[in-house]
Tab-separated table of C-alpha atoms in Angstrom:
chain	number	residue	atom	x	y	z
A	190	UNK	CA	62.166	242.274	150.473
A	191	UNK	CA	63.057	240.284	153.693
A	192	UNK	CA	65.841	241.421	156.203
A	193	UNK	CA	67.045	239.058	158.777
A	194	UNK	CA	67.976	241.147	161.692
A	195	UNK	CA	70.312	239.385	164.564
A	196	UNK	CA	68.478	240.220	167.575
A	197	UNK	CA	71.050	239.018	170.316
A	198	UNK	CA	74.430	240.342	168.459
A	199	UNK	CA	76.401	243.283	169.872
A	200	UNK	CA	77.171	245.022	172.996
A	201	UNK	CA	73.807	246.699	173.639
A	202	UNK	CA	71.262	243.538	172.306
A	203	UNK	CA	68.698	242.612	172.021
A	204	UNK	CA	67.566	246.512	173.050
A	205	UNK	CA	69.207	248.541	170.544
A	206	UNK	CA	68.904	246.518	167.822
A	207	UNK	CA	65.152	246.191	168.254
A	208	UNK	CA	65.040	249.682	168.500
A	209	UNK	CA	66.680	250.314	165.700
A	210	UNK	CA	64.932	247.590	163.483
A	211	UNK	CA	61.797	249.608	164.287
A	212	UNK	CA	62.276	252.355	163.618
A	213	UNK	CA	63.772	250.994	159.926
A	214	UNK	CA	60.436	249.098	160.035
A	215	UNK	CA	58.365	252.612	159.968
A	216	UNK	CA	60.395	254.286	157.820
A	217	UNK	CA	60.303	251.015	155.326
A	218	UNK	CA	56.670	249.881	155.283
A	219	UNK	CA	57.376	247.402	152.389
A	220	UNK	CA	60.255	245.896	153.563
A	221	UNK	CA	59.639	242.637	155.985
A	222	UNK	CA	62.510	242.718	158.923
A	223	UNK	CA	63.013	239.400	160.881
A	224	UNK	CA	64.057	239.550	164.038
A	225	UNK	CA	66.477	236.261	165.124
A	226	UNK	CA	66.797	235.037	168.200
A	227	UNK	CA	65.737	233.920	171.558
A	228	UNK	CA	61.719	235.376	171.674
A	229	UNK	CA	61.665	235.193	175.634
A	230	UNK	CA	64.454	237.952	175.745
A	231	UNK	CA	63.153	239.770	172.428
A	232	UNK	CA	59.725	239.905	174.050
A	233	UNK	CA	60.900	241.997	176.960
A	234	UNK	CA	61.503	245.190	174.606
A	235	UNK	CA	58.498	244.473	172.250
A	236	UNK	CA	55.560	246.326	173.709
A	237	UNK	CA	51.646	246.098	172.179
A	238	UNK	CA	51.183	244.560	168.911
A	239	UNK	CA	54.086	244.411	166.421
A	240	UNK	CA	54.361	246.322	163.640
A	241	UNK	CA	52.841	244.289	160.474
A	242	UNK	CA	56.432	243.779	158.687
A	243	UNK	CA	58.397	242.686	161.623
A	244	UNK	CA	58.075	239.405	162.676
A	245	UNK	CA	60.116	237.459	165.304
A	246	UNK	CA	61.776	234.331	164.864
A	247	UNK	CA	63.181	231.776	167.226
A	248	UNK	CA	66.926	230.566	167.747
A	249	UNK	CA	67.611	229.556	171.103
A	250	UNK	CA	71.167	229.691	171.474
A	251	UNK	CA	74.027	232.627	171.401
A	252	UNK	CA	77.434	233.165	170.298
A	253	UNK	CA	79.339	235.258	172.593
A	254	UNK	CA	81.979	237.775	171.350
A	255	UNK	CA	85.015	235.522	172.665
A	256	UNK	CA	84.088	232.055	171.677
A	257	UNK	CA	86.110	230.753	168.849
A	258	UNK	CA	84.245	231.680	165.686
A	259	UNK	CA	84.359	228.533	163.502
A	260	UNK	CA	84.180	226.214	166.311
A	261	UNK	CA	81.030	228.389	167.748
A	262	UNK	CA	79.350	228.286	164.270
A	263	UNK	CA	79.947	224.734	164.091
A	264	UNK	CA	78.538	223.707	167.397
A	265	UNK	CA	75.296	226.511	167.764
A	266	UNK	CA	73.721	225.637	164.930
A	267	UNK	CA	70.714	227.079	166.692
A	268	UNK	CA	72.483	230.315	167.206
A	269	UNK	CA	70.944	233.768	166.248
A	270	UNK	CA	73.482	234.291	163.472
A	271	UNK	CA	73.717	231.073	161.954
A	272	UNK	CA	70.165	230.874	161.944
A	273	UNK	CA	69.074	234.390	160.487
A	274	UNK	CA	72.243	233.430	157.534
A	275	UNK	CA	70.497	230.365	156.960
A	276	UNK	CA	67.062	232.039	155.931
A	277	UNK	CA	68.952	234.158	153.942
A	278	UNK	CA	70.416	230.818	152.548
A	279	UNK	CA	67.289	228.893	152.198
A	280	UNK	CA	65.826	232.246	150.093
A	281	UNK	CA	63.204	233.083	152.824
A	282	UNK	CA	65.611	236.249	153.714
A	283	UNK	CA	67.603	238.238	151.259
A	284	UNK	CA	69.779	239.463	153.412
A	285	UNK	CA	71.392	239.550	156.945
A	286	UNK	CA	72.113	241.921	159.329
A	287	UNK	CA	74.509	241.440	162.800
A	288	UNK	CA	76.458	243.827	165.198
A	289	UNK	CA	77.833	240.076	167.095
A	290	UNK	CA	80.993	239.022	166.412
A	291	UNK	CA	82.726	239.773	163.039
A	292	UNK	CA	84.146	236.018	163.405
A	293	UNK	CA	81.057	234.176	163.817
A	294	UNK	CA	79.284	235.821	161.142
A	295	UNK	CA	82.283	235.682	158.713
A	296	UNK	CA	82.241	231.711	159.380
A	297	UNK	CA	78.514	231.539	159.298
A	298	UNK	CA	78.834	233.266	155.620
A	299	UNK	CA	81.339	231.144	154.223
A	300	UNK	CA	79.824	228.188	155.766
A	301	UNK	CA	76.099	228.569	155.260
A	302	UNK	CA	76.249	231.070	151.789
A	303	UNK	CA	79.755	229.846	149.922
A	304	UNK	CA	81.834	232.292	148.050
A	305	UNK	CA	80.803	233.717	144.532
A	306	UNK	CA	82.686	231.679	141.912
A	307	UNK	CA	86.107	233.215	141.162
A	308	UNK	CA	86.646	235.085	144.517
A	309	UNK	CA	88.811	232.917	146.916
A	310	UNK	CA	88.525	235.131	150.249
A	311	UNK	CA	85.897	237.357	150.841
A	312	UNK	CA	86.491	241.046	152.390
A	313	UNK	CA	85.220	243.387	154.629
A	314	UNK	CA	84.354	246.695	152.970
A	315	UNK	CA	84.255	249.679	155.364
A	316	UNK	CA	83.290	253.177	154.886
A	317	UNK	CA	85.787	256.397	156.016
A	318	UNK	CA	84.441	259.398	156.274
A	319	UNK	CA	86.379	262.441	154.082
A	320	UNK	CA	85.965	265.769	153.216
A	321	UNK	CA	84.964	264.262	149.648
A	322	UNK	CA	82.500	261.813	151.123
A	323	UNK	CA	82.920	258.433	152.159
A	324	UNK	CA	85.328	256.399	150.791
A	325	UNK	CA	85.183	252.953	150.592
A	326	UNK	CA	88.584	250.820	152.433
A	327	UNK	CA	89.152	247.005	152.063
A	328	UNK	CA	89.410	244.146	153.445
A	329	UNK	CA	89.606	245.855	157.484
A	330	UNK	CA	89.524	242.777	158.900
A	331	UNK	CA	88.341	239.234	157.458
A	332	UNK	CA	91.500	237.826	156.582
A	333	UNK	CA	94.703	239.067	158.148
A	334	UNK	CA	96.885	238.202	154.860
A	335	UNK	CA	96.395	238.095	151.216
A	336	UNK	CA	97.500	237.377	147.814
A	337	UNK	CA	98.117	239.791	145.118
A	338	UNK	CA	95.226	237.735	143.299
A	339	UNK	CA	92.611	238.363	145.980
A	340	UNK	CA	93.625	241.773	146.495
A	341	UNK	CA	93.322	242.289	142.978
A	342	UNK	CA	90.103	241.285	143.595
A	343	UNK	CA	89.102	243.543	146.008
A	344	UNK	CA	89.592	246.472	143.956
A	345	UNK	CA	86.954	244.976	141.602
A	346	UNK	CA	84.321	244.003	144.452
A	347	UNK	CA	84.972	247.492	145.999
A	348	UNK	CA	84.802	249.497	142.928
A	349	UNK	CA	81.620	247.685	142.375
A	350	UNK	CA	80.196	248.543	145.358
A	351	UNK	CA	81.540	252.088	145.482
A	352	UNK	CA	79.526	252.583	142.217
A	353	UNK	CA	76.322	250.962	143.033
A	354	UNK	CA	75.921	251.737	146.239
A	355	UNK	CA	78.009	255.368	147.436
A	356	UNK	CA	76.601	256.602	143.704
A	357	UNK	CA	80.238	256.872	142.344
A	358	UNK	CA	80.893	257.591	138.573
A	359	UNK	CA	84.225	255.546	137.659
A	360	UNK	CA	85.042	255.144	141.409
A	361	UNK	CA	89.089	255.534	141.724
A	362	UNK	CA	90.695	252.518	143.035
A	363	UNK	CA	94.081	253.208	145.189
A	364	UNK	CA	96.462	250.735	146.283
A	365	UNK	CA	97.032	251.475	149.940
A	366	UNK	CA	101.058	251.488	150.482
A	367	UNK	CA	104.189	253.012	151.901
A	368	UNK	CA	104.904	255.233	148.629
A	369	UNK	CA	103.333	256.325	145.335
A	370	UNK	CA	105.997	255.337	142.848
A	371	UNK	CA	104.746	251.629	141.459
A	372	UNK	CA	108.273	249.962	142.057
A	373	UNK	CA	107.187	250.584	146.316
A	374	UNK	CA	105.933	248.640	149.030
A	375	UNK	CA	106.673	244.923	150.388
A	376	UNK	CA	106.490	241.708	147.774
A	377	UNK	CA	102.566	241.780	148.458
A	378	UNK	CA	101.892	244.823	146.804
A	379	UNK	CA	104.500	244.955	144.335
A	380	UNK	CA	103.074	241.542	142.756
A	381	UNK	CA	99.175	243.390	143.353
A	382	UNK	CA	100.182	246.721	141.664
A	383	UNK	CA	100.312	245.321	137.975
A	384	UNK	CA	97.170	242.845	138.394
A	385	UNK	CA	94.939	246.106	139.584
A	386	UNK	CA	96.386	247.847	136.624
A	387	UNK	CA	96.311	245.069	134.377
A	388	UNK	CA	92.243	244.987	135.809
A	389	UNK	CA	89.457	246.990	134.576
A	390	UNK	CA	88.690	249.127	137.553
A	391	UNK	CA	89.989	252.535	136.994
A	392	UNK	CA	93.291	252.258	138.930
A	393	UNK	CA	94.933	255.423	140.098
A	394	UNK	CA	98.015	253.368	141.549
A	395	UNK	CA	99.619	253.723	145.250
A	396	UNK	CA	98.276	255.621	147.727
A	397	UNK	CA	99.536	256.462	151.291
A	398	UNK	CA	98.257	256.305	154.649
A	399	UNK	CA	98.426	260.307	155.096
A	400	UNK	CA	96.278	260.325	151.320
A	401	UNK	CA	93.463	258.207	152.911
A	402	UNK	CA	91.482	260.795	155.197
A	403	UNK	CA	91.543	263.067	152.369
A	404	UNK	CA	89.563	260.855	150.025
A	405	UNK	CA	92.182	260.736	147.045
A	406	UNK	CA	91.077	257.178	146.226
A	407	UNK	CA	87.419	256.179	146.414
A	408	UNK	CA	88.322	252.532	147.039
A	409	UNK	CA	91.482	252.020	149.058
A	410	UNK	CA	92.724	248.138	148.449
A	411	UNK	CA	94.264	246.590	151.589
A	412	UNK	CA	94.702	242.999	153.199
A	413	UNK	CA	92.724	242.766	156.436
A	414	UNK	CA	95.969	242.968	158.789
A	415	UNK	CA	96.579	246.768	157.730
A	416	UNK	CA	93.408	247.649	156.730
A	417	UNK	CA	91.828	247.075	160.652
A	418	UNK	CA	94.945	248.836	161.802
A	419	UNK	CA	94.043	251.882	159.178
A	420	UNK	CA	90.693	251.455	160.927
A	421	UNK	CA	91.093	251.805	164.193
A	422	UNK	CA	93.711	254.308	163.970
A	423	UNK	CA	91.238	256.619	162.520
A	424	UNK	CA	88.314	256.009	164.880
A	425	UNK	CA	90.982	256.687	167.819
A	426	UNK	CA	92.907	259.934	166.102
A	427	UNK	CA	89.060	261.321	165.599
A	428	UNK	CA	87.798	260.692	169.188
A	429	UNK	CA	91.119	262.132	170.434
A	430	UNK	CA	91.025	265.158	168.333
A	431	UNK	CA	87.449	265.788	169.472
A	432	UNK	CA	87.778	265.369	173.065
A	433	UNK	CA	91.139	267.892	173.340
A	434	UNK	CA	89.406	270.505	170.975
A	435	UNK	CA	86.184	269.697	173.833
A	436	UNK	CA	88.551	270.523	176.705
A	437	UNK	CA	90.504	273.279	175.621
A	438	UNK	CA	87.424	275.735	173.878
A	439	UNK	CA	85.819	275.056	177.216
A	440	UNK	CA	88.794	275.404	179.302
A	441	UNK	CA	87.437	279.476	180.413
A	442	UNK	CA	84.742	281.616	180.469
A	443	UNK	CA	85.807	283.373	177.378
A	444	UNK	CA	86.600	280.475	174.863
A	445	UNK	CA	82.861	278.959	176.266
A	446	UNK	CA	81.330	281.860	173.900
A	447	UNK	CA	83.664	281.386	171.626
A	448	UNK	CA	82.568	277.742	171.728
A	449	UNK	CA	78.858	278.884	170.896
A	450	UNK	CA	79.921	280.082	167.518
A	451	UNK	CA	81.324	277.166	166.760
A	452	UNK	CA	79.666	274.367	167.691
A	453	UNK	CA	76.896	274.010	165.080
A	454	UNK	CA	80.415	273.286	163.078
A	455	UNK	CA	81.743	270.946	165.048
A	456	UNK	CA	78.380	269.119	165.496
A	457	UNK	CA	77.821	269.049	161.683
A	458	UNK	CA	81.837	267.482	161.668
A	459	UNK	CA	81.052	265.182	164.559
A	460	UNK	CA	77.699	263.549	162.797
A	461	UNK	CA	80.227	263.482	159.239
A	462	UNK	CA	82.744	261.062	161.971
A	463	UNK	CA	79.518	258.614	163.206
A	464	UNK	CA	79.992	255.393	161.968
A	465	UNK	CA	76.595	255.179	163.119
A	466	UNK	CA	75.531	257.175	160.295
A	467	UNK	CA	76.758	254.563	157.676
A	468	UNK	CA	75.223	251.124	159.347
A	469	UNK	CA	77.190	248.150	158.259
A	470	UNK	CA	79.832	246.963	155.872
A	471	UNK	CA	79.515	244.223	153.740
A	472	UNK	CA	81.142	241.006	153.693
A	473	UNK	CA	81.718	241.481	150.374
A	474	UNK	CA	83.020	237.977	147.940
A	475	UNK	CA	80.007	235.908	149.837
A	476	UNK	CA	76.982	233.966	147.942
A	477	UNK	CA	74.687	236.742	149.814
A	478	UNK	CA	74.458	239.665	151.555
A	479	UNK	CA	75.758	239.665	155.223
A	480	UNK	CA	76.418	243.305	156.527
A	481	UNK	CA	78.510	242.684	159.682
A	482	UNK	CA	78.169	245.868	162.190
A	483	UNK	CA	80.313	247.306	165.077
A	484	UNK	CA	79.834	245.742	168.448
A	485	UNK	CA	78.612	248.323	170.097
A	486	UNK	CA	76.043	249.806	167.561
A	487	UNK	CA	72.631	251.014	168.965
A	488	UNK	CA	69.301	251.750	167.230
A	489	UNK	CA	70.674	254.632	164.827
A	490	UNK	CA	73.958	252.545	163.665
A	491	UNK	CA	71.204	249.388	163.265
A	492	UNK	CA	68.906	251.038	161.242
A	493	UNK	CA	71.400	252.221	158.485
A	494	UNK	CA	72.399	249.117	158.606
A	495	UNK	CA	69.025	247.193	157.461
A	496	UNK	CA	69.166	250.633	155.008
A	497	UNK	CA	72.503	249.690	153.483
A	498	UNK	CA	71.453	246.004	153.208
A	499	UNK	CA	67.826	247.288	151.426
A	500	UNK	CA	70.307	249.280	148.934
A	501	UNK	CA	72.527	246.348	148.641
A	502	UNK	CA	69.516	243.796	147.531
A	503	UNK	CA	67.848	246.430	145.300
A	504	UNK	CA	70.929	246.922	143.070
A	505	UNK	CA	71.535	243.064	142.949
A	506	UNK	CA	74.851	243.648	144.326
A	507	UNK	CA	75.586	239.586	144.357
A	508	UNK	CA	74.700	239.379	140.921
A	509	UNK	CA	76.817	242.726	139.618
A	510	UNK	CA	79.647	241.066	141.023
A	511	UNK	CA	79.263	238.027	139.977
A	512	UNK	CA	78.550	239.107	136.267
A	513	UNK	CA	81.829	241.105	136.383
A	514	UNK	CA	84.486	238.502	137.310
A	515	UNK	CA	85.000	237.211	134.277
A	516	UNK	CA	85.824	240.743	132.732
Protein backbone atom coordinates (compact mmCIF):
# COMPACT_ATOMS: atom_id res chain seq x y z
CA UNK A 1 0.00 0.00 0.00
CA UNK A 2 1.21 3.54 -1.07
CA UNK A 3 0.10 6.82 0.76
CA UNK A 4 0.74 10.09 -0.83
CA UNK A 5 1.29 12.46 1.97
CA UNK A 6 1.07 16.46 1.07
CA UNK A 7 4.13 17.69 2.59
CA UNK A 8 3.58 21.58 2.21
CA UNK A 9 -0.39 21.63 3.13
CA UNK A 10 -1.61 23.16 6.40
CA UNK A 11 -0.78 25.69 8.90
CA UNK A 12 2.19 23.98 10.57
CA UNK A 13 3.96 22.25 7.10
CA UNK A 14 6.06 20.83 6.05
CA UNK A 15 7.11 20.13 10.04
CA UNK A 16 4.17 18.55 11.41
CA UNK A 17 3.19 16.66 8.75
CA UNK A 18 6.60 15.03 8.43
CA UNK A 19 6.43 14.36 11.86
CA UNK A 20 3.48 12.86 11.81
CA UNK A 21 4.06 10.75 8.55
CA UNK A 22 6.89 9.21 10.60
CA UNK A 23 5.81 8.30 13.10
CA UNK A 24 2.74 6.47 10.89
CA UNK A 25 5.80 5.17 8.98
CA UNK A 26 7.10 3.17 12.29
CA UNK A 27 4.06 2.16 13.43
CA UNK A 28 3.17 0.86 9.63
CA UNK A 29 6.31 -0.90 8.40
CA UNK A 30 4.45 -2.27 5.29
CA UNK A 31 2.84 0.60 4.23
CA UNK A 32 5.03 2.97 1.68
CA UNK A 33 4.19 6.88 2.60
CA UNK A 34 5.20 9.50 -0.09
CA UNK A 35 6.00 12.58 0.90
CA UNK A 36 4.94 15.53 -1.93
CA UNK A 37 6.46 18.47 -2.31
CA UNK A 38 9.27 20.85 -2.57
CA UNK A 39 12.53 18.40 -1.26
CA UNK A 40 14.72 21.60 -0.43
CA UNK A 41 12.13 22.58 2.36
CA UNK A 42 11.24 18.78 3.22
CA UNK A 43 14.96 18.17 3.66
CA UNK A 44 15.30 20.68 6.46
CA UNK A 45 13.17 18.37 8.96
CA UNK A 46 14.50 15.00 7.57
CA UNK A 47 17.53 14.14 9.64
CA UNK A 48 20.01 10.82 8.90
CA UNK A 49 18.82 8.29 6.56
CA UNK A 50 15.07 7.91 5.88
CA UNK A 51 13.13 5.38 7.02
CA UNK A 52 12.93 2.47 4.20
CA UNK A 53 9.03 3.12 3.37
CA UNK A 54 9.09 6.81 3.12
CA UNK A 55 10.29 8.24 0.21
CA UNK A 56 10.22 11.92 -0.93
CA UNK A 57 8.95 13.20 -4.01
CA UNK A 58 9.33 16.46 -5.83
CA UNK A 59 6.62 19.21 -6.74
CA UNK A 60 7.96 22.51 -6.84
CA UNK A 61 5.17 24.73 -6.50
CA UNK A 62 2.40 25.56 -3.59
CA UNK A 63 -1.10 26.41 -3.24
CA UNK A 64 -1.70 28.81 -0.57
CA UNK A 65 -4.86 28.68 1.63
CA UNK A 66 -6.44 31.92 -0.11
CA UNK A 67 -5.80 31.42 -3.74
CA UNK A 68 -8.86 30.55 -5.66
CA UNK A 69 -9.10 26.77 -5.63
CA UNK A 70 -10.01 25.80 -9.22
CA UNK A 71 -8.09 28.50 -10.75
CA UNK A 72 -4.93 27.43 -8.39
CA UNK A 73 -5.38 23.74 -9.43
CA UNK A 74 -5.57 24.74 -12.89
CA UNK A 75 -2.50 26.87 -13.08
CA UNK A 76 0.09 24.74 -10.38
CA UNK A 77 -0.02 21.80 -12.00
CA UNK A 78 3.28 21.24 -10.26
CA UNK A 79 1.71 21.87 -6.94
CA UNK A 80 2.09 19.46 -3.90
CA UNK A 81 -1.58 18.50 -4.02
CA UNK A 82 -2.23 18.15 -7.51
CA UNK A 83 0.76 16.24 -7.82
CA UNK A 84 0.49 13.66 -4.83
CA UNK A 85 -3.63 13.24 -6.41
CA UNK A 86 -2.13 12.53 -9.58
CA UNK A 87 0.00 9.44 -8.34
CA UNK A 88 -2.89 8.38 -6.73
CA UNK A 89 -4.48 8.83 -10.27
CA UNK A 90 -1.84 7.29 -12.32
CA UNK A 91 -2.13 4.02 -9.67
CA UNK A 92 1.44 4.58 -8.25
CA UNK A 93 -0.46 5.89 -4.88
CA UNK A 94 -3.67 4.54 -3.52
CA UNK A 95 -4.47 7.18 -1.72
CA UNK A 96 -3.93 10.89 -0.68
CA UNK A 97 -3.53 12.65 2.25
CA UNK A 98 -3.61 16.86 2.75
CA UNK A 99 -4.23 19.31 5.73
CA UNK A 100 -3.94 22.45 2.64
CA UNK A 101 -6.82 23.88 1.54
CA UNK A 102 -10.17 21.94 1.47
CA UNK A 103 -10.73 23.88 -2.02
CA UNK A 104 -7.72 22.95 -3.80
CA UNK A 105 -7.86 19.44 -2.95
CA UNK A 106 -11.65 19.16 -3.61
CA UNK A 107 -10.81 20.59 -7.28
CA UNK A 108 -7.72 18.53 -7.58
CA UNK A 109 -10.15 15.35 -6.84
CA UNK A 110 -12.76 16.08 -9.17
CA UNK A 111 -10.33 17.18 -11.68
CA UNK A 112 -7.53 14.65 -11.56
CA UNK A 113 -9.80 11.36 -10.03
CA UNK A 114 -13.59 12.06 -11.57
CA UNK A 115 -16.61 11.12 -9.62
CA UNK A 116 -17.80 7.40 -9.18
CA UNK A 117 -20.55 6.80 -11.75
CA UNK A 118 -23.99 7.71 -10.35
CA UNK A 119 -22.85 10.27 -7.67
CA UNK A 120 -23.13 13.89 -9.08
CA UNK A 121 -21.35 15.90 -6.10
CA UNK A 122 -19.09 14.42 -3.88
CA UNK A 123 -19.17 15.14 0.10
CA UNK A 124 -17.18 15.70 2.89
CA UNK A 125 -17.72 13.13 5.63
CA UNK A 126 -16.69 14.31 9.13
CA UNK A 127 -16.54 12.59 12.35
CA UNK A 128 -18.38 14.12 15.83
CA UNK A 129 -17.46 12.90 18.76
CA UNK A 130 -20.60 11.49 21.20
CA UNK A 131 -21.10 9.80 24.18
CA UNK A 132 -22.01 6.73 21.78
CA UNK A 133 -18.88 7.13 19.71
CA UNK A 134 -18.29 8.98 16.72
CA UNK A 135 -20.80 9.67 14.49
CA UNK A 136 -20.40 10.23 11.10
CA UNK A 137 -22.01 14.06 9.62
CA UNK A 138 -22.25 14.96 5.86
CA UNK A 139 -21.40 16.87 3.46
CA UNK A 140 -19.59 19.83 6.15
CA UNK A 141 -18.42 21.64 3.53
CA UNK A 142 -17.80 20.65 -0.30
CA UNK A 143 -20.75 22.00 -1.78
CA UNK A 144 -22.73 24.72 -0.08
CA UNK A 145 -26.22 23.47 -1.68
CA UNK A 146 -27.75 20.30 -2.73
CA UNK A 147 -30.42 18.33 -4.26
CA UNK A 148 -32.66 15.95 -2.59
CA UNK A 149 -30.98 13.38 -5.14
CA UNK A 150 -27.43 13.95 -3.93
CA UNK A 151 -28.39 14.14 -0.47
CA UNK A 152 -30.08 11.02 -0.88
CA UNK A 153 -26.94 9.99 -1.80
CA UNK A 154 -25.06 10.86 0.97
CA UNK A 155 -26.91 8.80 3.29
CA UNK A 156 -25.79 5.81 1.15
CA UNK A 157 -21.95 6.88 0.86
CA UNK A 158 -22.06 7.68 4.64
CA UNK A 159 -23.80 4.65 5.79
CA UNK A 160 -21.23 2.88 3.79
CA UNK A 161 -18.53 4.31 5.34
CA UNK A 162 -19.99 4.32 8.84
CA UNK A 163 -20.12 0.48 8.42
CA UNK A 164 -16.82 -0.24 6.96
CA UNK A 165 -14.85 1.94 8.51
CA UNK A 166 -16.37 3.20 12.39
CA UNK A 167 -17.33 -0.86 12.59
CA UNK A 168 -21.13 -0.02 12.62
CA UNK A 169 -23.78 -2.86 12.37
CA UNK A 170 -26.83 -1.30 10.27
CA UNK A 171 -25.45 2.26 10.87
CA UNK A 172 -28.71 4.63 11.46
CA UNK A 173 -29.01 7.26 8.93
CA UNK A 174 -30.77 10.69 10.26
CA UNK A 175 -31.89 13.45 8.23
CA UNK A 176 -30.49 16.53 9.89
CA UNK A 177 -33.57 19.16 10.18
CA UNK A 178 -35.60 21.67 12.11
CA UNK A 179 -38.20 18.91 13.45
CA UNK A 180 -38.78 15.15 13.61
CA UNK A 181 -42.23 14.84 12.11
CA UNK A 182 -41.51 13.89 8.13
CA UNK A 183 -43.95 16.69 6.78
CA UNK A 184 -40.82 19.38 8.44
CA UNK A 185 -38.10 21.32 7.21
CA UNK A 186 -37.57 23.68 3.99
CA UNK A 187 -38.45 22.22 0.21
CA UNK A 188 -34.81 20.61 0.33
CA UNK A 189 -35.48 18.20 2.82
CA UNK A 190 -39.00 17.62 2.40
CA UNK A 191 -38.27 16.35 -1.34
CA UNK A 192 -34.90 14.27 0.47
CA UNK A 193 -37.02 12.70 3.29
CA UNK A 194 -38.95 10.12 1.00
CA UNK A 195 -35.82 9.31 -1.39
CA UNK A 196 -33.68 8.29 1.99
CA UNK A 197 -36.68 6.30 2.96
CA UNK A 198 -37.51 5.10 -0.30
CA UNK A 199 -33.33 4.04 -0.14
CA UNK A 200 -31.89 1.06 1.39
CA UNK A 201 -29.89 2.54 4.19
CA UNK A 202 -31.66 2.02 7.38
CA UNK A 203 -33.35 5.44 7.71
CA UNK A 204 -34.46 6.55 11.12
CA UNK A 205 -36.03 9.88 9.61
CA UNK A 206 -35.42 13.65 10.95
CA UNK A 207 -33.19 14.47 13.37
CA UNK A 208 -32.42 17.83 15.14
CA UNK A 209 -29.54 19.87 15.80
CA UNK A 210 -29.89 19.40 19.79
CA UNK A 211 -30.12 15.18 18.77
CA UNK A 212 -26.68 15.41 17.04
CA UNK A 213 -24.09 15.56 20.06
CA UNK A 214 -25.91 12.80 21.54
CA UNK A 215 -25.26 10.34 18.73
CA UNK A 216 -29.04 9.40 17.94
CA UNK A 217 -28.15 8.96 14.26
CA UNK A 218 -24.88 7.34 13.22
CA UNK A 219 -24.88 9.18 9.89
CA UNK A 220 -26.38 12.66 10.01
CA UNK A 221 -27.31 13.74 6.15
CA UNK A 222 -26.73 17.47 5.50
CA UNK A 223 -25.83 19.83 2.46
CA UNK A 224 -22.41 21.41 3.00
CA UNK A 225 -23.89 25.03 3.90
CA UNK A 226 -25.40 23.63 7.32
CA UNK A 227 -23.38 20.89 7.81
CA UNK A 228 -19.89 23.31 8.21
CA UNK A 229 -22.08 25.54 10.31
CA UNK A 230 -23.08 22.23 12.55
CA UNK A 231 -19.29 21.90 12.47
CA UNK A 232 -17.91 24.67 13.66
CA UNK A 233 -20.51 25.34 16.11
CA UNK A 234 -19.48 22.29 17.89
CA UNK A 235 -15.70 22.72 17.81
CA UNK A 236 -16.43 26.39 19.30
CA UNK A 237 -19.33 25.31 22.06
CA UNK A 238 -16.54 22.48 23.15
CA UNK A 239 -13.49 24.82 23.42
CA UNK A 240 -15.76 27.31 25.23
CA UNK A 241 -17.15 24.87 27.62
CA UNK A 242 -13.62 23.68 28.40
CA UNK A 243 -11.92 26.85 28.92
CA UNK A 244 -14.87 28.33 31.54
CA UNK A 245 -14.99 24.87 33.41
CA UNK A 246 -10.67 25.60 33.25
CA UNK A 247 -11.20 29.01 34.86
CA UNK A 248 -13.73 28.57 37.31
CA UNK A 249 -12.37 24.91 39.14
CA UNK A 250 -9.16 26.88 39.28
CA UNK A 251 -10.57 30.10 40.25
CA UNK A 252 -9.30 29.31 44.42
CA UNK A 253 -7.26 27.39 46.42
CA UNK A 254 -10.01 25.08 47.36
CA UNK A 255 -11.69 24.16 43.94
CA UNK A 256 -7.64 23.59 42.71
CA UNK A 257 -7.96 20.18 44.86
CA UNK A 258 -11.07 19.74 43.90
CA UNK A 259 -9.69 20.06 40.37
CA UNK A 260 -7.16 17.10 41.14
CA UNK A 261 -10.00 14.69 41.47
CA UNK A 262 -11.25 15.52 38.50
CA UNK A 263 -9.04 16.01 35.98
CA UNK A 264 -8.09 12.47 34.88
CA UNK A 265 -12.02 12.96 33.78
CA UNK A 266 -11.81 15.81 32.07
CA UNK A 267 -8.55 14.75 30.31
CA UNK A 268 -10.12 11.40 29.25
CA UNK A 269 -13.31 13.94 27.86
CA UNK A 270 -10.84 16.37 26.35
CA UNK A 271 -8.80 13.50 24.21
CA UNK A 272 -12.81 12.03 23.32
CA UNK A 273 -13.18 16.17 21.76
CA UNK A 274 -9.54 15.96 19.61
CA UNK A 275 -10.23 15.97 16.20
CA UNK A 276 -6.75 15.09 16.17
CA UNK A 277 -7.60 11.77 17.34
CA UNK A 278 -9.74 10.94 14.19
CA UNK A 279 -7.16 12.24 11.24
CA UNK A 280 -9.05 13.13 8.16
CA UNK A 281 -12.41 12.93 6.49
CA UNK A 282 -12.98 11.67 3.28
CA UNK A 283 -14.00 13.27 0.22
CA UNK A 284 -16.31 10.81 -0.15
CA UNK A 285 -18.31 10.37 -4.12
CA UNK A 286 -14.54 10.73 -5.73
CA UNK A 287 -12.80 7.99 -8.19
CA UNK A 288 -10.20 7.60 -5.10
CA UNK A 289 -9.40 8.20 -1.84
CA UNK A 290 -8.52 11.86 -0.86
CA UNK A 291 -8.79 12.43 3.01
CA UNK A 292 -8.77 16.26 3.28
CA UNK A 293 -7.51 17.35 6.99
CA UNK A 294 -7.91 20.52 9.19
CA UNK A 295 -5.53 23.33 8.52
CA UNK A 296 -3.91 23.39 11.40
CA UNK A 297 -3.29 19.60 12.10
CA UNK A 298 0.17 18.58 13.51
CA UNK A 299 1.95 15.19 13.67
CA UNK A 300 -0.82 13.35 15.89
CA UNK A 301 -3.95 14.69 13.68
CA UNK A 302 -1.50 13.59 10.44
CA UNK A 303 -0.85 10.32 11.44
CA UNK A 304 -4.55 9.20 11.96
CA UNK A 305 -4.97 10.56 9.02
CA UNK A 306 -2.55 8.24 6.76
CA UNK A 307 -4.37 5.55 9.46
CA UNK A 308 -7.87 6.36 8.27
CA UNK A 309 -6.72 6.42 4.61
CA UNK A 310 -4.79 2.71 5.27
CA UNK A 311 -8.43 1.60 6.64
CA UNK A 312 -10.11 3.26 3.81
CA UNK A 313 -7.90 1.31 0.96
CA UNK A 314 -8.00 -2.01 2.88
CA UNK A 315 -11.83 -2.23 2.89
CA UNK A 316 -11.96 -1.11 -0.85
CA UNK A 317 -14.06 1.68 0.17
CA UNK A 318 -14.20 3.05 -3.72
CA UNK A 319 -15.28 -0.15 -4.83
CA UNK A 320 -18.13 -0.82 -1.86
CA UNK A 321 -19.55 2.25 -3.01
CA UNK A 322 -19.45 1.90 -6.23
CA UNK A 323 -20.96 -1.73 -6.15
CA UNK A 324 -23.87 -0.30 -4.09
CA UNK A 325 -25.30 2.50 -6.28
CA UNK A 326 -27.21 0.64 -8.28
CA UNK A 327 -29.13 -0.97 -5.24
Amino acid sequence: MKIAVDAMGGDHAPEEIIKGALIAAEASPDVQIILVGQKEHMQKFLSGSLPKNISLYEASEVIAMDEHPANAVRKKKDSSIVVATRLVKQGEADAVVSAGSTGAQMAAALLGLGRIKGIERPAIATILPTPEGGKLILDVGANMDATPEQLCQYGLMGSIYAAKILGISNPRVGLLNVGGEEGKGNDLTQKAYPLLKASPVNFIGNVEGRDVPYGRSDVVVCEGFTGNILLKTAEGLAGVLFQQIKEKITSNVVRKLGALAVKPGLKEIAQMMDYAEYGGAPLLGVNGISIICHGSSKAKAITNAIRVAQECVQVRLIEQIRDDLPR
